[in-house]
Short mmCIF file of C-alpha atoms in Angstrom, two decimals:
data_model
loop_
_atom_site.label_atom_id
_atom_site.label_comp_id
_atom_site.label_asym_id
_atom_site.label_seq_id
_atom_site.Cartn_x
_atom_site.Cartn_y
_atom_site.Cartn_z
CA LEU A 138 10.72 0.81 82.90
CA PRO A 139 12.87 -1.18 85.22
CA ASN A 140 15.44 2.30 85.65
CA PRO A 141 13.70 5.62 85.41
CA ASP A 142 16.88 7.41 85.93
CA THR A 143 18.58 5.61 83.24
CA ALA A 144 16.07 5.71 80.98
CA MET A 145 16.07 9.48 81.77
CA THR A 146 19.63 10.16 80.70
CA ILE A 147 18.57 8.26 77.53
CA LEU A 148 16.37 10.20 76.41
CA LYS A 149 18.13 13.62 77.37
CA ALA A 150 21.14 12.08 74.74
CA PHE A 151 18.00 12.91 71.73
CA VAL A 152 17.38 16.11 72.77
CA SER A 153 19.62 19.41 71.40
CA ALA A 154 21.08 22.22 73.15
CA ARG A 155 18.04 24.22 71.80
CA GLY A 156 15.28 21.91 73.14
CA THR A 157 14.59 20.22 69.62
CA LYS A 158 15.18 16.35 68.64
CA ARG A 159 18.28 15.38 67.12
CA PRO A 160 18.92 11.58 66.16
CA ALA A 161 21.85 9.62 68.25
CA ASN A 162 22.71 6.11 67.74
CA ALA A 163 23.60 3.89 70.53
CA GLU A 164 27.23 5.32 70.56
CA GLU A 165 26.27 8.49 70.82
CA VAL A 166 23.89 8.07 73.81
CA ARG A 167 26.62 6.09 75.50
CA GLU A 168 28.99 9.26 74.91
CA TYR A 169 26.57 11.48 76.25
CA ALA A 170 25.78 9.49 79.71
CA LEU A 171 29.52 9.47 79.83
CA THR A 172 29.27 13.43 79.99
CA THR A 173 26.79 13.21 82.44
CA GLY A 174 28.92 10.49 84.83
CA LYS A 175 26.85 7.85 84.27
CA ASP A 176 28.51 4.75 82.78
CA ILE A 177 25.71 2.86 81.07
CA ASP A 178 26.53 -0.47 79.52
CA GLU A 179 25.94 -1.12 75.45
CA LYS A 180 23.52 -3.77 76.28
CA THR A 181 21.13 -1.80 78.79
CA ILE A 182 21.42 1.27 76.47
CA ASN A 183 20.35 -1.35 73.66
CA ASP A 184 17.39 -2.53 75.39
CA LEU A 185 16.08 0.74 76.21
CA LEU A 186 16.59 1.71 73.44
CA LEU A 187 14.27 -0.93 71.81
CA ALA A 188 11.88 -0.53 75.59
CA LEU A 189 11.50 2.88 74.03
CA VAL A 190 10.99 2.34 70.52
CA ASN A 191 7.88 -0.05 71.52
CA LEU A 192 6.42 2.28 74.04
CA ARG A 193 6.30 4.74 71.12
CA ILE A 194 8.66 7.60 72.58
CA LEU A 195 11.31 6.67 70.12
CA GLN A 196 11.22 6.21 66.31
CA ASP A 197 12.70 2.72 64.93
CA LYS A 198 16.54 3.11 63.46
CA ASP A 199 16.49 5.11 60.24
CA ASN A 200 18.85 4.42 57.43
CA THR A 201 22.20 5.44 59.31
CA GLY A 202 21.33 3.49 62.21
CA ARG A 203 20.01 6.46 64.37
CA ASN A 204 16.98 6.99 66.30
CA GLU A 205 14.75 10.05 66.85
CA LEU A 206 12.46 11.31 69.30
CA ARG A 207 8.79 11.45 68.19
CA HIS A 208 7.45 14.84 68.59
CA ASP A 209 9.27 17.83 69.06
CA ALA A 210 6.58 17.93 72.08
CA LEU A 211 8.74 15.05 73.65
CA ALA A 212 11.77 17.14 73.58
CA ALA A 213 10.55 20.10 74.82
CA LYS A 214 9.38 18.07 78.12
CA ILE A 215 12.46 16.20 78.41
CA PHE A 216 14.71 19.78 78.05
CA GLU A 217 12.66 20.41 80.67
CA LYS A 218 14.63 17.82 83.21
CA ILE A 219 17.62 18.45 82.05
CA THR A 220 19.91 20.06 84.62
CA LEU A 221 21.77 23.88 84.17
CA VAL A 222 25.13 21.27 84.14
CA GLU A 223 23.67 19.23 81.61
CA LYS A 224 22.80 21.92 79.37
CA GLU A 225 25.64 23.74 79.60
CA LEU A 226 27.26 20.36 78.33
CA LEU A 227 25.16 20.30 75.35
CA GLU A 228 25.71 23.24 74.42
CA ILE A 229 29.60 22.84 74.56
CA ARG A 230 29.24 19.88 72.62
CA GLN A 231 27.20 21.16 70.22
CA PHE A 232 29.51 24.35 69.26
CA ILE A 233 32.54 21.28 69.26
CA GLU A 234 30.16 19.40 66.40
CA ASN A 235 29.29 22.46 65.06
CA ALA A 236 32.94 23.78 64.50
CA PHE A 237 34.02 20.34 63.45
CA HIS A 238 31.80 20.81 60.01
CA ASP A 239 32.80 23.94 59.59
CA TRP A 240 36.44 22.52 59.73
CA GLU A 241 35.38 20.06 57.65
CA LYS A 242 33.72 22.38 54.85
CA ARG A 243 36.25 25.34 55.26
CA GLY A 244 39.06 24.18 57.06
CA VAL A 245 38.62 27.18 60.20
CA MET A 246 40.39 25.94 62.87
CA LEU A 247 39.05 27.15 66.50
CA SER A 248 40.37 30.17 67.96
CA ASP A 249 42.22 30.82 71.05
CA GLU A 250 38.89 32.29 72.54
CA ASP A 251 37.35 29.03 71.28
CA LEU A 252 40.00 26.63 73.10
CA GLU A 253 39.24 28.78 76.31
CA TYR A 254 35.74 28.36 75.96
CA ILE A 255 35.83 24.61 75.46
CA ALA A 256 38.65 24.26 78.52
CA PRO A 257 36.65 23.82 81.36
CA TYR A 258 34.30 21.77 80.11
CA GLU A 259 37.21 19.53 78.30
CA THR A 260 37.88 16.72 81.01
CA ARG A 261 34.03 16.13 81.32
CA LEU A 262 33.29 15.55 77.88
CA PHE A 263 33.34 12.31 75.55
CA LEU A 264 34.08 13.33 72.07
CA PRO A 265 34.65 11.29 68.81
CA GLU A 266 38.38 11.01 68.16
CA GLU A 267 38.20 13.17 64.95
CA HIS A 268 36.56 15.83 67.29
CA ARG A 269 39.49 15.73 69.87
CA LYS A 270 42.07 15.72 66.74
CA LEU A 271 40.45 19.29 65.72
CA ILE A 272 40.91 20.34 69.36
CA GLU A 273 44.28 19.53 69.73
CA LYS A 274 45.38 20.47 65.98
CA SER A 275 43.99 23.90 66.60
CA ARG A 276 45.65 23.89 69.73
CA SER A 277 49.12 23.21 67.77
CA GLU A 278 48.21 25.66 64.76
CA LEU A 279 47.83 28.29 67.81
CA THR A 280 50.96 27.18 69.61
CA LYS A 281 53.26 27.46 65.95
CA ALA A 282 51.24 31.15 65.23
CA ARG A 283 52.61 32.35 68.66
CA ARG A 284 56.00 30.89 68.25
CA ARG A 285 56.05 32.60 64.64
CA ARG A 286 55.15 36.21 65.83
CA ARG A 287 57.60 35.80 68.34
CA ASN A 288 60.14 34.84 66.03
CA ILE A 289 58.96 37.73 63.99
CA LEU A 290 59.19 40.20 66.72
CA SER A 291 62.76 38.91 68.26
CA ALA A 292 64.17 39.09 64.78
CA ALA A 293 62.35 42.68 64.48
CA ALA A 294 64.20 43.79 67.55
CA LEU A 295 67.22 42.44 66.77
CA LEU A 296 67.39 44.25 63.19
CA LEU A 297 66.43 47.23 64.93
CA ILE A 298 69.36 46.96 67.42
CA VAL A 299 71.54 46.19 64.62
CA ILE A 300 70.39 49.46 62.63
CA LEU A 301 70.32 51.54 65.71
CA SER A 302 74.37 50.24 67.05
CA GLY A 303 75.24 50.91 63.39
CA LEU A 304 74.10 54.51 63.15
CA SER A 305 75.58 54.86 66.52
CA ILE A 306 78.86 54.05 65.34
CA TRP A 307 78.64 56.14 62.30
CA ALA A 308 77.74 59.01 64.27
CA VAL A 309 80.81 58.95 66.68
CA ARG A 310 82.97 58.52 63.84
CA GLU A 311 81.12 61.52 62.26
CA ARG A 312 81.62 63.35 65.26
CA LYS A 313 85.51 62.59 65.82
CA ASN A 314 86.03 63.29 62.15
CA ALA A 315 84.30 66.94 62.73
CA ILE A 316 86.70 67.12 66.00
CA GLU A 317 90.22 66.55 63.55
CA LYS A 318 88.73 68.85 61.19
CA GLU A 319 88.21 71.50 63.69
CA ASN A 320 91.52 70.94 65.41
CA LEU A 321 93.47 71.18 61.82
#
């Protein structure tokens, strides 16, 4: 191939965080390349995808428009070439994709711990819009929950102060009444 580094970047997009093959379309390949810091134009990606299909490394597009590596053995060899940083990014990306599917199926948002786990990598990830919306919505819901918790604690503290003040006033009056009765 004319540019082996670009081809390897494209092939890495077809490998999962576990080192197995995963289907991807041209847009997902571009997002992966951007995540690794390489801006590959659409024409180059399409040309290389076609070349890799012709070399029988990738299968032709399926009915969803995605290509896939021909064998898991290829995925294992490509996985060996992925750097530690790229593996971490793959893992985070897979985590977000799984969280998105959980949200679609069961309405489960990302937790505070999940958002902390994602945070260091978030600026380097190029995620689909719906994944970004899930992250933002999760942050928003957590902020609302914290605000509700803080308001409930504030109201409880205020109520406790009012009750204790009322009891103090009642105790002072009773003491005053007891002193008056004793003097009589």
